[in-house]
Amino acid sequence: MPTQFEMRQKNAKFAKDARSGKKPTNPSRQEQLAKRSPINTWALGIVVFVVIGGVLFELARLLFL
């Protein structure tokens, strides 16, 4: 377990790096939201299922009917 002195040193280094423009280790909430996809994962799954399912049904219809 780090001592109080070591924690202060690490915090000071982190603050100095953040002020000097280096990227902090944990991105901010705004950065996380900016990287997020505009569509939910489950909605994307449904769209992919419908598109691929439609293609498979069309191929089955062309081959077997």
N, CA, C and O atoms as a MOPAC input file, in Angstrom:
PM7 MOZYME 1SCF
protein

 N      0.85100 1    -1.16600 1     0.00000 1
 C      0.00000 1     0.00000 1     0.00000 1
 C      0.90200 1     1.23600 1     0.00000 1
 O      1.80800 1     1.34800 1     0.82600 1
 N      0.64500 1     2.18400 1    -0.95200 1
 C      1.50500 1     3.36200 1    -1.02200 1
 C      1.30200 1     4.26900 1     0.18800 1
 O      0.21600 1     4.37300 1     0.75700 1
 N      2.39400 1     4.91100 1     0.54600 1
 C      2.31500 1     5.82900 1     1.67800 1
 C      1.66600 1     7.13300 1     1.22200 1
 O      1.46200 1     7.36600 1     0.03000 1
 N      1.34900 1     7.97000 1     2.19900 1
 C      0.71400 1     9.23500 1     1.89500 1
 C      1.64600 1    10.11200 1     1.04000 1
 O      1.18900 1    10.82500 1     0.14700 1
 N      2.91800 1    10.05200 1     1.31500 1
 C      3.89000 1    10.83800 1     0.56100 1
 C      3.93400 1    10.39700 1    -0.90400 1
 O      3.95900 1    11.23500 1    -1.80600 1
 N      3.94300 1     9.06800 1    -1.14100 1
 C      3.96100 1     8.55000 1    -2.51400 1
 C      2.70400 1     8.95800 1    -3.26700 1
 O      2.77100 1     9.31200 1    -4.44500 1
 N      1.54700 1     8.91100 1    -2.58900 1
 C      0.29200 1     9.30400 1    -3.22900 1
 C      0.32500 1    10.78400 1    -3.61500 1
 O     -0.14600 1    11.15900 1    -4.68900 1
 N      0.88100 1    11.61700 1    -2.74100 1
 C      0.98500 1    13.04700 1    -3.05600 1
 C      1.88300 1    13.27100 1    -4.26200 1
 O      1.59500 1    14.11200 1    -5.11300 1
 N      2.97700 1    12.51200 1    -4.32900 1
 C      3.87900 1    12.64100 1    -5.47300 1
 C      3.16800 1    12.23600 1    -6.76700 1
 O      3.27300 1    12.92600 1    -7.78100 1
 N      2.44300 1    11.11500 1    -6.72500 1
 C      1.72500 1    10.66000 1    -7.91700 1
 C      0.64800 1    11.65400 1    -8.32700 1
 O      0.47400 1    11.92600 1    -9.51500 1
 N     -0.07600 1    12.19900 1    -7.35100 1
 C     -1.10200 1    13.19000 1    -7.65400 1
 C     -0.49100 1    14.45400 1    -8.25300 1
 O     -1.04500 1    15.03200 1    -9.18800 1
 N      0.64500 1    14.88000 1    -7.71700 1
 C      1.30500 1    16.06900 1    -8.24700 1
 C      1.78200 1    15.82700 1    -9.67700 1
 O      1.64000 1    16.69900 1   -10.53400 1
 N      2.34000 1    14.66100 1    -9.93600 1
 C      2.79300 1    14.33000 1   -11.28600 1
 C      1.61900 1    14.29300 1   -12.24900 1
 O      1.71400 1    14.80700 1   -13.36400 1
 N      0.51400 1    13.69300 1   -11.83200 1
 C     -0.66700 1    13.61500 1   -12.67900 1
 C     -1.19000 1    15.02000 1   -12.99400 1
 O     -1.51500 1    15.32300 1   -14.14200 1
 N     -1.26800 1    15.87000 1   -11.97600 1
 C     -1.76300 1    17.23600 1   -12.17900 1
 C     -0.83700 1    18.00900 1   -13.11000 1
 O     -1.30600 1    18.75600 1   -13.96900 1
 N      0.47200 1    17.83500 1   -12.94900 1
 C      1.42900 1    18.52700 1   -13.81900 1
 C      1.27700 1    18.05600 1   -15.26200 1
 O      1.27100 1    18.87100 1   -16.18500 1
 N      1.15500 1    16.74400 1   -15.45800 1
 C      0.97300 1    16.20700 1   -16.81200 1
 C     -0.32900 1    16.71100 1   -17.43600 1
 O     -0.36200 1    17.05700 1   -18.61700 1
 N     -1.38800 1    16.75000 1   -16.65200 1
 C     -2.67600 1    17.21300 1   -17.16500 1
 C     -2.59500 1    18.68600 1   -17.55100 1
 O     -3.14900 1    19.09100 1   -18.57300 1
 N     -1.91000 1    19.48700 1   -16.74500 1
 C     -1.77400 1    20.91400 1   -17.05800 1
 C     -0.89600 1    21.14400 1   -18.27700 1
 O     -1.12400 1    22.08800 1   -19.03300 1
 N      0.10700 1    20.29000 1   -18.48100 1
 C      1.02500 1    20.48800 1   -19.59900 1
 C      0.45800 1    19.98100 1   -20.91100 1
 O      1.11700 1    20.08600 1   -21.94600 1
 N     -0.74800 1    19.43400 1   -20.89200 1
 C     -1.39300 1    19.02200 1   -22.13400 1
 C     -1.30900 1    17.54100 1   -22.41300 1
 O     -1.88200 1    17.07400 1   -23.39700 1
 N     -0.61800 1    16.79000 1   -21.58800 1
 C     -0.59500 1    15.34400 1   -21.79000 1
 C     -1.94800 1    14.78100 1   -21.43700 1
 O     -2.67100 1    15.33500 1   -20.60900 1
 N     -2.28000 1    13.69100 1   -22.06100 1
 C     -3.59600 1    13.09800 1   -21.85800 1
 C     -3.65700 1    12.43300 1   -20.48600 1
 O     -2.78800 1    11.62100 1   -20.16600 1
 N     -4.65500 1    12.75300 1   -19.67100 1
 C     -4.81700 1    12.05700 1   -18.39700 1
 C     -5.14600 1    10.57900 1   -18.64400 1
 O     -5.60200 1    10.21000 1   -19.72700 1
 N     -4.91600 1     9.76000 1   -17.65200 1
 C     -5.11400 1     8.32500 1   -17.83200 1
 C     -6.58400 1     7.97900 1   -18.04800 1
 O     -6.88900 1     7.10500 1   -18.86000 1
 N     -7.49300 1     8.63100 1   -17.35100 1
 C     -8.91800 1     8.34700 1   -17.51500 1
 C     -9.56700 1     9.46400 1   -18.31300 1
 O     -9.46700 1    10.62800 1   -17.92400 1
 N    -10.23700 1     9.14000 1   -19.43400 1
 C    -10.87200 1    10.18700 1   -20.22800 1
 C    -12.05900 1    10.80100 1   -19.48600 1
 O    -12.67700 1    10.16100 1   -18.63500 1
 N    -12.35700 1    12.02600 1   -19.81800 1
 C    -13.46400 1    12.71100 1   -19.16600 1
 C    -14.79300 1    12.16500 1   -19.67600 1
 O    -14.83200 1    11.42800 1   -20.66100 1
 N    -15.86300 1    12.52500 1   -19.01200 1
 C    -17.20000 1    12.05800 1   -19.40100 1
 C    -17.55800 1    12.54400 1   -20.80600 1
 O    -18.16700 1    11.80200 1   -21.57600 1
 N    -17.18800 1    13.77700 1   -21.14600 1
 C    -17.49000 1    14.30500 1   -22.47300 1
 C    -16.74100 1    13.52400 1   -23.55300 1
 O    -17.29500 1    13.25900 1   -24.62000 1
 N    -15.49500 1    13.15800 1   -23.28500 1
 C    -14.72800 1    12.38200 1   -24.26000 1
 C    -15.34800 1    11.00200 1   -24.44800 1
 O    -15.41000 1    10.49600 1   -25.56900 1
 N    -15.80200 1    10.39400 1   -23.36500 1
 C    -16.43400 1     9.08000 1   -23.47200 1
 C    -17.71700 1     9.17100 1   -24.28400 1
 O    -17.97800 1     8.30600 1   -25.12000 1
 N    -18.51800 1    10.20000 1   -24.05500 1
 C    -19.77100 1    10.35600 1   -24.79700 1
 C    -19.50500 1    10.66300 1   -26.26600 1
 O    -20.28100 1    10.25200 1   -27.12900 1
 N    -18.42900 1    11.37400 1   -26.56200 1
 C    -18.11500 1    11.70100 1   -27.95000 1
 C    -17.70500 1    10.45400 1   -28.72500 1
 O    -17.94300 1    10.36700 1   -29.92900 1
 N    -17.08900 1     9.48800 1   -28.04300 1
 C    -16.64200 1     8.26900 1   -28.71500 1
 C    -17.77000 1     7.25700 1   -28.89800 1
 O    -17.64800 1     6.33200 1   -29.70100 1
 N    -18.86400 1     7.42500 1   -28.15800 1
 C    -19.94800 1     6.45300 1   -28.21400 1
 C    -20.64200 1     6.46500 1   -29.56300 1
 O    -20.72700 1     7.49500 1   -30.23100 1
 N    -21.13100 1     5.30800 1   -29.94500 1
 C    -21.89800 1     5.18600 1   -31.17000 1
 C    -23.27000 1     5.81800 1   -30.96900 1
 O    -23.83000 1     5.72100 1   -29.87700 1
 N    -23.82400 1     6.46000 1   -31.99000 1
 C    -25.12900 1     7.08700 1   -31.82300 1
 C    -26.27900 1     6.08500 1   -31.73300 1
 O    -27.39100 1     6.46600 1   -31.36800 1
 N    -26.03700 1     4.81900 1   -32.05500 1
 C    -27.08700 1     3.80300 1   -32.00900 1
 C    -26.71000 1     2.76800 1   -30.94700 1
 O    -25.54500 1     2.39100 1   -30.82200 1
 N    -27.69900 1     2.31700 1   -30.19100 1
 C    -27.45200 1     1.32000 1   -29.14800 1
 C    -27.01200 1    -0.00100 1   -29.75700 1
 O    -27.28300 1    -0.27600 1   -30.92600 1
 N    -26.33900 1    -0.80900 1   -28.96700 1
 C    -25.84200 1    -2.09700 1   -29.44300 1
 C    -26.98100 1    -3.01700 1   -29.83000 1
 O    -26.91500 1    -3.68800 1   -30.86000 1
 N    -28.04100 1    -3.05800 1   -29.00500 1
 C    -29.15300 1    -3.95500 1   -29.31000 1
 C    -29.88300 1    -3.49400 1   -30.56600 1
 O    -30.35600 1    -4.33100 1   -31.33400 1
 N    -29.98900 1    -2.19400 1   -30.79500 1
 C    -30.64800 1    -1.69100 1   -32.00300 1
 C    -29.82000 1    -2.04300 1   -33.23600 1
 O    -30.36600 1    -2.41200 1   -34.27600 1
 N    -28.52000 1    -1.92800 1   -33.11400 1
 C    -27.64000 1    -2.30300 1   -34.22300 1
 C    -27.76600 1    -3.79300 1   -34.51400 1
 O    -27.77000 1    -4.20100 1   -35.67500 1
 N    -27.86900 1    -4.61100 1   -33.46100 1
 C    -28.05000 1    -6.05200 1   -33.64400 1
 C    -29.33900 1    -6.37300 1   -34.37400 1
 O    -29.36600 1    -7.25300 1   -35.23400 1
 N    -30.40900 1    -5.66500 1   -34.03800 1
 C    -31.69500 1    -5.89600 1   -34.71900 1
 C    -31.59400 1    -5.52100 1   -36.19100 1
 O    -32.08700 1    -6.25200 1   -37.05000 1
 N    -30.95900 1    -4.38700 1   -36.49300 1
 C    -30.80500 1    -3.95900 1   -37.88900 1
 C    -29.99000 1    -4.99000 1   -38.67100 1
 O    -30.36200 1    -5.36300 1   -39.78400 1
 N    -28.89100 1    -5.44600 1   -38.09500 1
 C    -28.05300 1    -6.44500 1   -38.77300 1
 C    -28.83700 1    -7.74200 1   -38.96800 1
 O    -28.74900 1    -8.36300 1   -40.02800 1
 N    -29.59900 1    -8.15700 1   -37.96100 1
 C    -30.40200 1    -9.37300 1   -38.06200 1
 C    -31.41900 1    -9.25800 1   -39.19600 1
 O    -31.58800 1   -10.19700 1   -39.97400 1
 N    -32.08700 1    -8.12600 1   -39.29200 1
 C    -33.10000 1    -7.94200 1   -40.33900 1
 C    -32.45200 1    -7.93700 1   -41.72000 1
 O    -32.96700 1    -8.56500 1   -42.64500 1
 N    -31.33900 1    -7.24200 1   -41.86600 1
 C    -30.68600 1    -7.15200 1   -43.17800 1
 C    -30.14700 1    -8.51100 1   -43.60000 1
 O    -30.40800 1    -8.95800 1   -44.71700 1
 N    -29.39800 1    -9.17400 1   -42.72300 1
 C    -28.81400 1   -10.47200 1   -43.08200 1
 C    -29.90900 1   -11.51900 1   -43.24800 1
 O    -29.84300 1   -12.35900 1   -44.14600 1
 N    -30.91500 1   -11.46600 1   -42.37900 1
 C    -32.02800 1   -12.39800 1   -42.52200 1
 C    -32.75400 1   -12.20900 1   -43.84500 1
 O    -33.13900 1   -13.18600 1   -44.48700 1
 N    -32.94300 1   -10.96700 1   -44.25300 1
 C    -33.59100 1   -10.68400 1   -45.54100 1
 C    -32.77200 1   -11.21900 1   -46.70400 1
 O    -33.32300 1   -11.77200 1   -47.65600 1
 N    -31.47500 1   -11.05500 1   -46.62700 1
 C    -30.59300 1   -11.57200 1   -47.68600 1
 C    -30.68100 1   -13.09100 1   -47.74000 1
 O    -30.76100 1   -13.66100 1   -48.82800 1
 N    -30.66700 1   -13.76000 1   -46.58300 1
 C    -30.74400 1   -15.22200 1   -46.56500 1
 C    -32.07800 1   -15.71500 1   -47.11800 1
 O    -32.11400 1   -16.68700 1   -47.87200 1
 N    -33.17700 1   -15.05000 1   -46.74900 1
 C    -34.47600 1   -15.45300 1   -47.28500 1
 C    -34.55600 1   -15.23600 1   -48.79000 1
 O    -35.13900 1   -16.06300 1   -49.49100 1
 N    -33.99300 1   -14.15800 1   -49.30100 1
 C    -33.99000 1   -13.91800 1   -50.73700 1
 C    -33.17000 1   -14.98300 1   -51.46600 1
 O    -33.57600 1   -15.46600 1   -52.52300 1
 N    -32.01800 1   -15.35000 1   -50.90200 1
 C    -31.20900 1   -16.39700 1   -51.53000 1
 C    -31.94900 1   -17.72900 1   -51.51800 1
 O    -31.92800 1   -18.46000 1   -52.50800 1
 N    -32.60400 1   -18.04800 1   -50.40100 1
 C    -33.38200 1   -19.28500 1   -50.32200 1
 C    -34.51500 1   -19.26300 1   -51.33600 1
 O    -34.79000 1   -20.28100 1   -51.97200 1
 N    -35.17500 1   -18.12800 1   -51.49900 1
 C    -36.27300 1   -18.02000 1   -52.44300 1
 C    -35.76000 1   -18.20000 1   -53.87500 1
 O    -36.40500 1   -18.87000 1   -54.68200 1
 N    -34.60800 1   -17.60800 1   -54.19500 1
 C    -34.05900 1   -17.73000 1   -55.54900 1
 C    -33.59000 1   -19.16600 1   -55.83100 1
 O    -33.74300 1   -19.65300 1   -56.95100 1
 N    -33.03400 1   -19.82800 1   -54.85000 1
 C    -32.47700 1   -21.16200 1   -55.07500 1
 C    -33.53900 1   -22.25900 1   -55.06400 1
 O    -33.44900 1   -23.20300 1   -55.84900 1
 N    -34.52800 1   -22.15700 1   -54.20300 1
 C    -35.45000 1   -23.26900 1   -54.00300 1
 C    -36.82500 1   -23.05200 1   -54.61900 1
 O    -37.62400 1   -23.98800 1   -54.64800 1
 N    -37.12600 1   -21.87900 1   -55.10100 1
 C    -38.44300 1   -21.66000 1   -55.69600 1
 C    -38.36200 1   -21.32900 1   -57.16900 1
 O    -39.39100 1   -21.11700 1   -57.81100 1

